[in-house]
XYZ file of C-alpha atoms in Angstrom:
786
model
C 18.607 -1.454 14.147
C 15.936 -1.408 11.426
C 17.226 -2.088 7.933
C 16.860 0.753 5.476
C 14.854 -1.401 3.044
C 12.138 -1.952 5.670
C 12.180 1.689 6.698
C 11.981 2.712 3.045
C 9.006 0.431 2.312
C 7.200 1.742 5.385
C 7.811 5.396 4.465
C 6.919 5.536 0.784
C 3.631 7.084 -0.291
C 1.308 4.133 -1.055
C -0.416 5.808 -4.019
C 2.957 6.692 -5.579
C 4.678 3.386 -4.881
C 5.150 2.600 -8.573
C 7.025 5.896 -9.089
C 9.575 5.331 -6.317
C 12.983 3.719 -6.792
C 12.674 -0.058 -6.921
C 15.116 -0.511 -4.075
C 14.517 -4.254 -3.768
C 15.360 -4.863 -7.415
C 18.587 -2.856 -7.195
C 19.491 -4.684 -4.014
C 19.031 -8.026 -5.780
C 21.365 -6.884 -8.547
C 24.001 -6.025 -5.948
C 23.679 -9.501 -4.477
C 24.140 -10.888 -7.979
C 27.340 -8.833 -8.322
C 28.574 -10.208 -5.030
C 27.906 -13.804 -6.108
C 29.523 -13.259 -9.519
C 32.679 -11.743 -8.019
C 32.879 -14.576 -5.521
C 32.584 -17.205 -8.257
C 35.040 -15.446 -10.559
C 37.973 -15.500 -8.110
C 41.432 -14.349 -9.440
C 43.773 -17.183 -10.668
C 46.432 -16.427 -8.044
C 43.867 -16.656 -5.273
C 42.546 -19.870 -6.783
C 46.105 -21.348 -6.982
C 46.836 -20.360 -3.399
C 43.588 -21.909 -2.306
C 44.393 -25.090 -4.239
C 47.916 -25.322 -2.722
C 46.548 -24.846 0.726
C 43.947 -27.503 0.087
C 46.552 -29.951 -1.244
C 48.889 -29.311 1.658
C 46.192 -29.769 4.191
C 43.931 -32.424 2.776
C 45.818 -33.919 -0.236
C 45.103 -33.926 -3.976
C 41.583 -34.373 -5.380
C 40.840 -36.012 -8.732
C 38.134 -33.371 -9.353
C 40.543 -30.403 -9.265
C 41.319 -30.459 -13.050
C 37.605 -30.612 -13.849
C 36.920 -27.641 -11.546
C 39.711 -25.591 -13.158
C 38.424 -26.311 -16.664
C 34.866 -25.372 -15.680
C 36.020 -22.121 -14.104
C 37.947 -21.190 -17.262
C 34.958 -21.740 -19.575
C 32.640 -19.928 -17.187
C 34.968 -16.947 -17.094
C 35.027 -16.781 -20.903
C 31.197 -16.869 -21.079
C 30.884 -14.052 -18.570
C 33.352 -11.941 -20.493
C 31.200 -12.252 -23.618
C 27.996 -11.287 -21.775
C 27.236 -8.006 -20.006
C 28.783 -7.724 -16.578
C 26.510 -7.552 -13.506
C 27.992 -4.145 -12.705
C 26.924 -2.790 -16.074
C 23.476 -4.313 -15.642
C 23.133 -2.575 -12.279
C 24.141 0.813 -13.692
C 21.701 0.476 -16.583
C 18.816 -0.464 -14.270
C 19.705 2.351 -11.865
C 19.691 4.777 -14.799
C 16.195 3.567 -15.773
C 14.969 4.064 -12.216
C 16.479 7.552 -12.145
C 14.733 8.449 -15.381
C 11.411 7.125 -14.007
C 11.746 9.197 -10.835
C 12.657 12.333 -12.783
C 9.716 12.031 -15.161
C 7.217 11.525 -12.350
C 8.676 14.374 -10.305
C 8.616 16.723 -13.281
C 4.969 15.942 -14.062
C 3.863 16.375 -10.452
C 5.902 19.556 -10.047
C 4.420 21.066 -13.194
C 0.897 20.161 -12.096
C 1.357 21.640 -8.619
C 2.964 24.825 -9.929
C 0.132 25.426 -12.381
C -2.353 24.677 -9.611
C -0.602 27.209 -7.400
C -0.742 29.903 -10.062
C -4.448 29.275 -10.599
C -5.110 29.443 -6.850
C -3.235 32.694 -6.437
C -5.266 34.137 -9.306
C -8.467 32.921 -7.654
C -7.429 34.548 -4.399
C -6.792 37.876 -6.129
C -10.268 37.823 -7.672
C -11.794 36.943 -4.297
C -9.927 39.776 -2.553
C -11.057 42.307 -5.163
C -14.684 41.204 -4.938
C -14.670 41.318 -1.127
C -13.066 44.754 -1.138
C -15.661 46.110 -3.553
C -18.477 44.519 -1.581
C -17.135 46.061 1.611
C -16.992 49.507 -0.013
C -20.473 48.980 -1.388
C -21.814 47.982 2.017
C -20.217 51.048 3.568
C -21.772 53.269 0.874
C -25.205 51.797 1.501
C -24.719 52.383 5.194
C -23.943 56.058 4.599
C -27.114 56.230 2.509
C -29.338 56.013 5.573
C -29.376 52.500 7.065
C -28.348 52.772 10.664
C -27.843 49.053 11.255
C -25.566 48.699 8.273
C -23.717 51.855 9.331
C -23.001 50.323 12.727
C -21.572 47.225 11.112
C -19.547 49.156 8.560
C -17.910 51.225 11.291
C -16.288 48.094 12.719
C -14.860 46.914 9.391
C -11.117 46.593 8.898
C -9.469 48.535 6.086
C -10.145 47.095 2.635
C -6.468 46.343 2.124
C -6.478 43.861 4.982
C -7.417 40.314 4.052
C -9.932 38.893 6.534
C -9.543 35.629 8.359
C -11.798 32.810 7.339
C -12.207 31.635 10.907
C -12.604 35.049 12.468
C -15.509 37.413 12.461
C -14.007 39.933 10.046
C -15.147 37.949 7.026
C -18.724 38.087 8.250
C -18.459 41.851 8.804
C -17.150 42.369 5.295
C -20.157 40.649 3.776
C -22.837 41.708 6.219
C -23.880 44.731 4.198
C -24.710 42.707 1.086
C -28.458 42.227 0.828
C -29.970 38.863 0.051
C -32.311 38.448 -2.941
C -35.332 38.263 -0.671
C -34.524 41.581 0.944
C -34.728 43.319 -2.429
C -38.329 42.267 -2.982
C -39.609 44.877 -0.522
C -39.428 48.667 -0.601
C -40.522 51.411 -2.934
C -39.724 51.814 -6.590
C -37.317 54.637 -5.813
C -35.318 52.425 -3.464
C -35.148 49.684 -6.101
C -34.002 52.182 -8.729
C -31.299 53.392 -6.359
C -30.280 49.793 -5.721
C -30.045 49.166 -9.458
C -27.843 52.227 -9.909
C -25.599 51.110 -7.044
C -25.459 47.595 -8.437
C -24.409 48.899 -11.841
C -21.658 51.005 -10.284
C -20.373 48.091 -8.228
C -20.550 45.772 -11.233
C -18.404 48.257 -13.127
C -15.796 48.187 -10.353
C -15.815 44.384 -10.210
C -15.337 44.083 -13.964
C -12.470 46.541 -13.849
C -10.832 44.561 -11.047
C -11.283 41.300 -12.928
C -9.842 42.820 -16.085
C -6.769 43.820 -14.118
C -6.411 40.141 -13.192
C -6.488 39.033 -16.798
C -10.182 38.107 -17.213
C -11.392 39.340 -20.571
C -14.966 40.223 -21.492
C -16.889 40.135 -24.745
C -19.951 41.934 -26.028
C -19.207 45.579 -25.305
C -17.259 47.608 -22.821
C -17.810 48.285 -19.161
C -19.741 51.450 -19.749
C -22.108 49.664 -22.096
C -22.807 46.944 -19.527
C -23.393 49.488 -16.811
C -25.770 51.325 -19.089
C -27.680 48.116 -19.708
C -27.979 47.560 -15.992
C -29.621 50.986 -15.691
C -32.155 50.269 -18.414
C -35.701 50.805 -17.246
C -37.004 47.617 -18.839
C -35.259 45.388 -16.331
C -35.417 47.439 -13.164
C -37.693 45.036 -11.408
C -35.645 41.980 -12.287
C -32.350 43.556 -11.270
C -33.865 44.931 -8.106
C -35.311 41.606 -7.084
C -32.327 39.583 -8.237
C -29.212 40.939 -6.612
C -27.234 44.098 -6.102
C -24.198 42.824 -7.945
C -23.718 40.694 -11.002
C -20.563 39.317 -12.574
C -20.118 39.692 -16.335
C -21.159 36.983 -18.736
C -17.691 35.476 -19.196
C -16.989 34.721 -15.542
C -19.047 33.072 -12.831
C -18.786 31.748 -9.295
C -19.188 28.026 -9.795
C -20.345 26.450 -6.522
C -21.412 22.792 -6.999
C -24.947 22.038 -5.720
C -23.782 19.549 -3.106
C -26.691 20.233 -0.731
C -30.403 21.040 -1.139
C -29.760 24.666 -0.155
C -27.125 25.168 -2.835
C -29.282 23.337 -5.376
C -32.281 25.592 -4.598
C -30.082 28.681 -4.908
C -28.783 27.498 -8.258
C -32.332 26.853 -9.520
C -33.386 30.336 -8.351
C -30.507 31.942 -10.233
C -31.325 30.035 -13.397
C -34.959 31.145 -13.178
C -33.916 34.780 -12.747
C -31.522 34.499 -15.671
C -34.335 33.159 -17.871
C -36.515 36.141 -16.954
C -33.829 38.681 -17.721
C -34.523 40.970 -20.653
C -31.175 42.678 -21.058
C -29.851 40.050 -23.458
C -27.012 38.979 -21.177
C -25.633 35.482 -21.183
C -27.837 33.165 -19.047
C -24.690 31.675 -17.528
C -23.879 34.905 -15.690
C -23.687 34.366 -11.954
C -25.102 36.561 -9.216
C -22.872 37.605 -6.356
C -24.267 37.350 -2.859
C -22.981 36.673 0.626
C -23.404 32.888 0.671
C -21.722 32.428 -2.677
C -18.687 34.441 -1.680
C -18.429 32.493 1.568
C -18.570 29.181 -0.310
C -15.996 30.446 -2.780
C -13.680 31.441 0.069
C -14.068 28.041 1.708
C -13.314 26.239 -1.560
C -10.191 28.334 -2.092
C -9.054 27.598 1.469
C -9.563 23.854 0.975
C -7.738 24.047 -2.341
C -4.753 25.698 -0.639
C -4.750 22.942 1.987
C -4.800 20.268 -0.716
C -2.024 22.070 -2.611
C 0.135 22.268 0.504
C -0.429 18.600 1.223
C 0.612 17.739 -2.334
C 3.758 19.834 -1.984
C 4.649 18.091 1.271
C 4.174 14.696 -0.360
C 6.351 15.697 -3.296
C 9.083 16.900 -0.916
C 8.885 13.548 0.871
C 9.078 11.796 -2.504
C 12.243 13.707 -3.361
C 14.009 13.131 -0.045
C 13.203 9.402 0.105
C 14.455 8.780 -3.431
C 17.643 10.738 -2.807
C 18.248 8.675 0.300
C 17.498 5.440 -1.554
C 19.970 6.244 -4.335
C 22.597 7.240 -1.780
C 22.208 3.991 0.166
C 22.206 1.731 -2.870
C 25.263 3.416 -4.406
C 27.177 2.922 -1.161
C 26.394 -0.786 -1.363
C 27.379 -0.858 -5.022
C 30.786 0.746 -4.553
C 31.470 -1.513 -1.601
C 30.788 -4.657 -3.638
C 32.011 -3.650 -7.111
C 34.895 -1.333 -6.125
C 34.039 0.902 -9.122
C 34.533 4.247 -7.467
C 34.621 6.315 -10.665
C 31.349 4.946 -12.060
C 29.703 5.436 -8.675
C 30.897 9.047 -8.430
C 29.626 9.816 -11.923
C 26.200 8.357 -11.166
C 26.036 10.172 -7.813
C 26.768 13.444 -9.581
C 24.004 12.645 -12.055
C 21.573 12.087 -9.185
C 22.539 15.405 -7.606
C 21.931 17.256 -10.877
C 18.555 15.574 -11.414
C 15.431 17.750 -11.140
C 13.929 15.774 -8.265
C 17.089 16.396 -6.237
C 18.151 19.901 -7.289
C 14.900 21.743 -8.040
C 13.784 24.209 -5.370
C 10.496 25.291 -6.991
C 8.450 23.082 -4.700
C 10.141 24.491 -1.602
C 9.541 28.058 -2.752
C 5.885 27.383 -3.553
C 5.383 25.663 -0.179
C 6.793 28.710 1.621
C 4.564 30.982 -0.457
C 1.485 28.894 0.320
C 2.302 29.047 4.035
C 2.543 32.845 3.893
C -0.677 33.170 1.901
C -2.612 30.867 4.201
C -1.219 32.617 7.267
C -2.215 36.041 5.961
C -5.575 35.315 4.335
C -7.072 32.372 6.247
C -5.479 32.350 9.699
C -5.500 36.013 10.723
C -1.674 36.069 10.917
C -1.836 33.459 13.668
C 0.860 30.916 12.841
C -0.437 28.415 15.372
C -3.844 28.371 13.702
C -2.263 28.112 10.246
C -0.091 25.151 11.221
C -3.119 23.461 12.795
C -4.625 23.243 9.317
C -1.496 22.893 7.207
C 0.337 20.385 9.424
C -2.233 18.725 11.710
C -0.723 16.837 14.605
C -1.270 13.111 14.676
C -2.997 11.803 17.824
C -0.694 10.156 20.303
C -1.030 6.441 20.834
C -1.576 5.692 24.501
C -1.920 2.405 26.318
C -5.025 3.616 28.154
C -7.330 2.693 25.261
C -5.813 -0.784 25.064
C -6.264 -1.180 28.813
C -9.905 -0.083 28.622
C -10.560 -2.491 25.761
C -9.267 -5.365 27.856
C -11.182 -4.187 30.919
C -14.531 -3.870 29.112
C -14.013 -7.149 27.271
C -13.314 -9.051 30.486
C -16.290 -7.411 32.171
C -18.537 -8.316 29.247
C -17.503 -11.987 29.364
C -18.065 -12.171 33.135
C -21.464 -10.480 32.963
C -22.544 -12.684 30.056
C -21.738 -15.826 32.055
C -23.686 -14.439 35.028
C -26.670 -13.610 32.818
C -26.661 -17.065 31.175
C -26.696 -18.798 34.582
C -29.466 -16.564 35.962
C -31.591 -16.912 32.811
C -31.250 -20.705 32.926
C -32.185 -20.858 36.595
C -35.182 -18.565 36.083
C -36.347 -20.573 33.051
C -36.460 -17.532 30.807
C -35.566 -19.390 27.634
C -37.581 -22.521 28.331
C -40.898 -23.349 26.687
C -42.722 -22.077 29.776
C -40.890 -18.782 29.802
C -42.585 -15.425 29.420
C -43.158 -14.586 25.720
C -43.400 -10.892 26.596
C -39.870 -10.911 27.983
C -38.517 -12.531 24.837
C -40.254 -10.075 22.498
C -39.228 -6.969 24.416
C -35.721 -7.885 25.429
C -34.847 -9.659 22.193
C -35.568 -6.669 19.943
C -33.861 -4.042 22.083
C -30.738 -5.924 23.012
C -30.325 -7.642 19.645
C -30.189 -4.167 18.131
C -27.236 -3.171 20.317
C -25.537 -6.529 19.775
C -25.680 -6.108 15.989
C -24.323 -2.571 16.271
C -21.484 -3.794 18.460
C -20.642 -6.597 16.025
C -20.575 -4.182 13.104
C -18.316 -1.752 14.982
C -16.022 -4.638 15.956
C -15.683 -5.736 12.325
C -15.064 -2.136 11.316
C -12.218 -2.122 13.848
C -10.851 -5.272 12.211
C -11.080 -3.514 8.832
C -9.219 -0.496 10.231
C -6.484 -2.771 11.558
C -6.119 -4.556 8.215
C -6.181 -1.301 6.246
C -3.440 0.103 8.441
C -1.371 -3.087 8.238
C -1.587 -3.177 4.447
C -1.083 0.608 4.141
C -4.455 1.280 2.522
C -5.041 4.999 2.938
C -8.670 4.802 4.106
C -8.637 8.323 5.574
C -7.850 9.779 2.161
C -10.444 7.590 0.440
C -13.174 8.573 2.901
C -11.898 12.167 3.183
C -11.488 11.836 6.959
C -9.250 14.082 9.018
C -6.228 12.104 10.183
C -6.158 13.740 13.630
C -9.815 12.907 14.445
C -10.431 9.669 12.517
C -11.075 6.480 14.445
C -8.330 3.927 14.928
C -8.878 0.216 15.325
C -8.332 0.509 19.091
C -11.058 3.162 19.288
C -13.466 0.937 17.376
C -12.700 -2.027 19.631
C -13.269 0.175 22.681
C -16.643 1.314 21.359
C -17.694 -2.255 20.605
C -16.604 -3.608 24.004
C -18.204 -0.739 25.926
C -21.516 -1.178 24.075
C -21.664 -4.901 24.791
C -20.624 -4.404 28.409
C -23.416 -1.861 28.925
C -25.986 -4.082 27.170
C -25.214 -7.222 29.179
C -25.138 -5.203 32.416
C -28.626 -3.925 31.574
C -29.745 -7.502 30.890
C -28.521 -8.657 34.301
C -30.187 -5.722 36.104
C -33.423 -6.289 34.181
C -33.447 -9.951 35.119
C -32.806 -9.158 38.795
C -35.674 -6.665 38.856
C -38.018 -9.111 37.123
C -37.230 -11.883 39.565
C -37.714 -9.465 42.471
C -41.184 -8.581 41.204
C -40.416 -4.903 40.528
C -42.817 -2.872 38.430
C -41.944 -1.264 35.111
C -38.957 -3.532 34.592
C -39.423 -3.194 30.846
C -38.621 0.496 31.165
C -34.932 -0.429 31.554
C -34.482 -1.221 27.838
C -36.157 2.114 27.114
C -33.702 3.862 29.434
C -30.865 2.197 27.543
C -32.265 3.569 24.291
C -32.513 7.068 25.760
C -28.951 6.833 27.070
C -27.574 5.773 23.706
C -29.508 8.538 21.919
C -28.207 11.100 24.406
C -24.626 9.964 23.871
C -25.060 10.121 20.084
C -26.359 13.706 20.123
C -24.225 14.922 23.027
C -22.840 18.373 22.080
C -19.830 18.184 24.401
C -16.424 17.126 23.131
C -16.546 13.681 24.735
C -17.191 10.166 23.475
C -15.655 10.787 20.025
C -17.708 13.851 19.131
C -16.116 14.336 15.696
C -16.928 10.734 14.776
C -20.494 11.006 16.054
C -21.120 14.224 14.131
C -19.571 12.755 11.002
C -21.869 9.734 11.350
C -24.939 11.960 11.709
C -23.877 14.066 8.731
C -23.440 10.970 6.569
C -26.794 9.581 7.725
C -28.432 12.894 6.828
C -26.953 12.715 3.337
C -28.207 9.137 2.948
C -31.728 9.773 4.224
C -32.181 12.789 1.948
C -30.761 11.077 -1.115
C -30.509 12.145 -3.911
C -30.474 15.792 -2.812
C -26.910 15.674 -1.427
C -23.772 15.066 -3.428
C -22.708 11.428 -3.061
C -19.231 10.967 -1.588
C -17.344 7.758 -0.920
C -18.271 7.749 2.767
C -21.954 8.244 1.905
C -22.459 5.287 -0.392
C -20.099 3.119 1.664
C -22.297 3.732 4.723
C -25.447 3.166 2.662
C -24.059 -0.239 1.683
C -23.603 -1.019 5.372
C -27.284 -0.207 5.947
C -28.340 -2.783 3.343
C -26.754 -5.396 5.628
C -28.463 -3.990 8.724
C -32.115 -4.429 7.753
C -32.744 -6.669 10.826
C -31.340 -3.840 12.943
C -33.801 -1.396 11.370
C -36.641 -3.823 12.094
C -35.564 -4.009 15.735
C -35.518 -0.215 15.864
C -39.029 -0.173 14.409
C -40.319 -2.459 17.162
C -38.541 -0.533 19.924
C -39.961 2.764 18.662
C -43.455 1.278 18.473
C -43.273 -0.330 21.894
C -41.829 2.504 23.935
C -43.096 5.563 22.113
C -46.668 4.249 21.924
C -46.692 3.636 25.669
C -47.623 -0.024 25.388
C -45.183 -0.980 28.139
C -47.898 -0.024 30.646
C -50.027 -3.104 29.908
C -47.481 -5.322 28.063
C -49.617 -5.339 24.905
C -46.659 -6.089 22.726
C -48.889 -7.835 20.141
C -50.018 -4.435 18.838
C -46.501 -3.841 17.487
C -46.329 -7.129 15.599
C -49.827 -7.915 14.321
C -51.330 -4.558 13.328
C -51.540 -3.789 9.568
C -49.767 -0.467 10.048
C -46.793 -2.242 11.607
C -46.639 -4.721 8.719
C -46.760 -1.986 6.105
C -44.042 -0.057 7.912
C -41.940 -3.210 7.977
C -42.169 -3.320 4.174
C -41.036 0.288 3.932
C -38.133 -0.159 6.349
C -36.934 -3.248 4.496
C -36.881 -1.307 1.221
C -35.415 1.970 2.464
C -31.673 1.064 2.402
C -31.982 -0.266 -1.154
C -34.010 2.779 -2.192
C -31.424 5.175 -0.728
C -28.627 3.332 -2.460
C -30.454 3.350 -5.797
C -31.068 7.103 -5.486
C -27.367 7.637 -4.830
C -26.547 5.718 -8.005
C -28.949 7.895 -9.987
C -27.361 11.040 -8.540
C -23.903 9.813 -9.517
C -25.192 8.887 -12.972
C -26.286 12.482 -13.536
C -23.118 14.034 -12.101
C -20.454 11.722 -13.527
C -21.098 12.127 -17.230
C -23.983 9.639 -17.494
C -21.888 6.628 -16.545
C -23.942 3.575 -17.510
C -22.343 1.549 -14.698
C -24.217 3.671 -12.173
C -27.535 2.748 -13.769
C -26.517 -0.905 -13.699
C -25.613 -0.537 -10.026
C -29.018 1.024 -9.334
C -30.610 -1.961 -11.068
C -28.882 -4.254 -8.602
C -30.609 -2.574 -5.673
C -33.944 -2.533 -7.484
C -33.650 -6.294 -7.972
C -32.930 -6.674 -4.255
C -36.078 -4.653 -3.475
C -38.154 -6.923 -5.742
C -36.734 -10.055 -4.120
C -37.470 -8.696 -0.636
C -41.047 -7.851 -1.638
C -41.622 -11.354 -2.986
C -40.265 -12.905 0.215
C -42.626 -10.767 2.290
C -45.518 -11.888 0.140
C -44.513 -15.527 0.514
C -44.311 -15.116 4.296
C -47.925 -13.855 4.284
C -49.281 -16.410 1.761
C -47.004 -19.501 1.691
C -48.275 -21.061 -1.522
C -46.178 -23.080 -4.024
C -46.527 -20.298 -6.616
C -45.004 -17.672 -4.337
C -42.336 -20.142 -3.254
C -41.168 -20.475 -6.864
C -41.352 -16.717 -7.236
C -39.069 -16.377 -4.222
C -36.604 -18.830 -5.721
C -36.574 -17.072 -9.113
C -36.395 -13.477 -7.857
C -33.894 -14.163 -5.068
C -31.676 -16.272 -7.320
C -31.609 -13.550 -9.971
C -30.819 -10.860 -7.387
C -28.105 -13.046 -5.834
C -26.391 -13.659 -9.176
C -26.564 -9.927 -9.914
C -25.071 -9.077 -6.518
C -22.333 -11.703 -6.739
C -21.251 -10.450 -10.143
C -21.100 -6.888 -8.845
C -19.203 -7.939 -5.707
C -16.577 -9.928 -7.542
C -16.137 -7.942 -10.758
C -17.057 -4.315 -10.076
C -16.381 -3.831 -6.352
C -13.451 -6.225 -5.906
C -12.016 -6.293 -9.427
C -11.868 -10.105 -9.526
C -12.819 -12.707 -12.183
C -10.367 -11.233 -14.673
C -9.477 -14.047 -17.111
C -6.387 -12.189 -18.378
C -4.942 -11.529 -14.936
C -1.559 -12.927 -13.985
C -3.248 -14.098 -10.765
C -5.801 -16.758 -11.695
C -9.315 -15.214 -11.726
C -8.175 -12.342 -9.514
C -6.659 -8.978 -10.471
C -3.087 -8.132 -11.431
C -2.385 -6.071 -8.331
C -2.962 -7.736 -4.943
C -2.059 -6.366 -1.540
C -2.247 -9.593 0.458
C 0.606 -11.964 -0.320
C -1.385 -15.133 0.343
C -3.650 -15.519 -2.693
C -5.681 -18.307 -1.114
C -7.292 -15.743 1.213
C -9.000 -14.140 -1.784
C -10.455 -17.439 -2.965
C -11.692 -18.308 0.534
C -13.345 -14.896 0.832
C -15.053 -15.347 -2.528
C -16.470 -18.706 -1.470
C -17.558 -17.303 1.892
C -19.275 -14.363 0.189
C -21.071 -16.817 -2.120
C -22.266 -18.975 0.778
C -23.482 -16.045 2.870
C -25.279 -14.497 -0.096
C -27.451 -17.644 -0.159
C -28.751 -17.150 3.382
C -32.190 -16.250 1.960
C -32.719 -19.951 1.186
C -33.779 -20.595 4.785
C -36.920 -18.520 4.173
C -38.125 -21.170 1.706
C -37.388 -24.149 3.936
C -40.137 -23.385 6.484
C -38.326 -24.869 9.457
C -40.538 -25.735 12.424
C -38.757 -24.118 15.347
C -39.760 -22.876 18.753
C -39.776 -19.246 19.743
C -36.294 -19.268 21.238
C -34.802 -21.274 18.382
C -36.465 -19.033 15.810
C -35.094 -15.905 17.482
C -31.641 -17.444 17.691
C -31.714 -18.390 14.003
C -32.752 -14.880 12.969
C -30.004 -13.332 15.068
C -27.424 -15.777 13.668
C -28.387 -14.995 10.068
C -28.260 -11.261 10.763
C -24.796 -11.673 12.305
C -23.568 -13.707 9.323
C -24.700 -10.961 6.943
C -22.718 -8.419 8.975
C -19.681 -10.706 8.838
C -20.079 -10.947 5.062
C -20.205 -7.165 4.894
C -17.010 -6.956 6.940
C -15.243 -9.106 4.331
C -16.679 -6.983 1.534
C -15.431 -3.786 3.193
C -11.780 -4.764 3.075
C -11.691 -5.844 -0.577
C -13.853 -2.926 -1.692
C -11.420 -0.434 -0.193
C -8.420 -2.416 -1.412
C -9.722 -2.119 -4.967
C -10.392 1.614 -4.495
C -6.877 2.118 -3.129
C -5.326 0.320 -6.093
C -7.361 2.463 -8.492
C -6.051 5.588 -6.759
C -2.511 4.218 -6.923
C -2.965 3.425 -10.617
C -3.785 7.086 -11.258
C -1.276 8.378 -8.648
C -4.083 10.140 -6.752
C -2.736 10.944 -3.300
C -4.360 14.362 -2.789
C -7.978 15.324 -3.332
C -8.821 17.795 -6.085
C -10.884 20.773 -4.922
C -12.931 22.531 -7.650
C -12.091 26.213 -8.010
C -15.009 28.632 -7.636
C -14.203 31.343 -10.205
C -14.439 30.047 -13.725
C -14.147 31.864 -17.046
C -16.735 30.699 -19.537
C -15.814 29.682 -23.055
C -16.975 32.167 -25.661
C -17.125 32.107 -29.435
């Protein structure tokens, strides 16, 4: 049977751990009570024990000394506070801590719920008016719009976000481009319709408590009909919200950013004197607003569920600890009084959270799930994937197969003399680049699996930090399976390639190309196999990185960009493979064209700089979005220094003179010191001289502190791997390739260490601010007015 203390520690919310009852501390106080009551035995019991001892074993000369010591000890304890009183005082402090935290979280969630309900009312009114407007335009003579309007549900029905009714409701709303065509009469009619609809929207918003300044509704409608701004209104949009309210959709993508720029330009050109902050209403904006409100309801429901779990676990903890207390202290009255106090406490007796959770379920079911409870629960309470032994079996199977095939390949390669000095250089250049690429990918995935295992073991909520869905996110077993299957496939291809080469088959070098095509096909496979959600998430993150800084930078984006800075050798291998197979040089084995041509060298420079450039652009984007945080500029400077050091090393490789050697030493040393400082201080939170843990941070997840110091030394040593570029070692082709692959693997291992401590520090920051649920920005915002 599992002890409650272990079950309690495994069930608490990691980010709210500091707000839970300190069950271990209370349990220690109970043990102290037990020891004190055992030492302070009653005199009669002590006399009986002494008589029994004398009768059985005779008189001891130390008995008078023991009696005198017990008497003085009893007097000292009487003067001091009793352990029972100390327990009750500490339990009262813990109860007060739990109540304060619960009250603050409850108040925050209730206010968030009220704001969301208000947002939903505004959204429903706008969609109803837009639907009526689309139907009116359809009756005006547009046959296509009339056909769509005929299939609309009644305006009183709230459409489903996942169904097609939401698209029908908004299909009649014209885009800004569609208003640029047509005659002047049509534009004037559109302006009149837009003014009428704007009047209805303002009236609906006023009913929801949104106030307007600068004239009444009739005055604003009259302004909209003014002939001086017909063209602008006609080309801008059919509907416009008043100046004191706007749909605030963050420009997280290039499309949203372009739309925002277009709106600002139109607002500048307006001549009606309206506030430039007024927002245009169109189909895409309403859809984004609806999606944001849906995500906000999901986050609110998740927060309510966590707060309910917080309440139930603390009630159970107090119940268990009070049972232990009354059993040890035999103070039934004090225990009953404290139990009654716990029952009357807000975290135990308040039902506001339960009522709001039920209301959120009903709202989500009605507005976002089409009254389909199964669909609603799929979003509100996603099912966790079942752990099966099949994945573990496949990991073992692929691992054993990989080891066997690798031994076979090593024996065959040695017999064929592939890696000897007389071996074929073409084979080494072709096979080395292609298969080293897959080996580095497999190693990185394997270390990511190790990170996932450690994050799970230490209860670091990586899914929340990366904003991954818990029912589709990878587990450590999945990562190990991917790594083992990749290496098994790669070594199998090596063995087949070697057999074909020894048999004298033609186009044997096409096998690595087939492996590349297979891997690309698996990555872009549209079917729900081979971890489709993970593959699509990877491609989405890579898109955000490549087009930096045009996409909003999330944790997963810059975390993945940091991984790419450790995979520059992999990118170089991809460059060679693309050059060799796409240029068709495998027909005549002219592999020198992909290593000696000036274009290839220049592209190698670009590829070596790209990860650092992407990461620097992400820092600049975050600097602009996060209130001009100077740390983001300093972080961008770190990647710029890495780019300079890489450029100097490339120059030294081309012209190995003493001057460029010293330039390599100076630039690389400066970049290394910069990177080490950022690793230890900013990313890991170490080197704190005031910390209670020497040169670490106050809060540590791993109990063994020596692991942190070993990791710091290992990170320092691996950061100095660039020193081998200055040594100019005279190695053969095979030894040189092996050294390059070893250094690339060591950099990936260093990155694996960095990953764990980086996320540990992020988790502790979230726990320090009690952030367990993401905050979704609300779309409808009332502007501040004078």
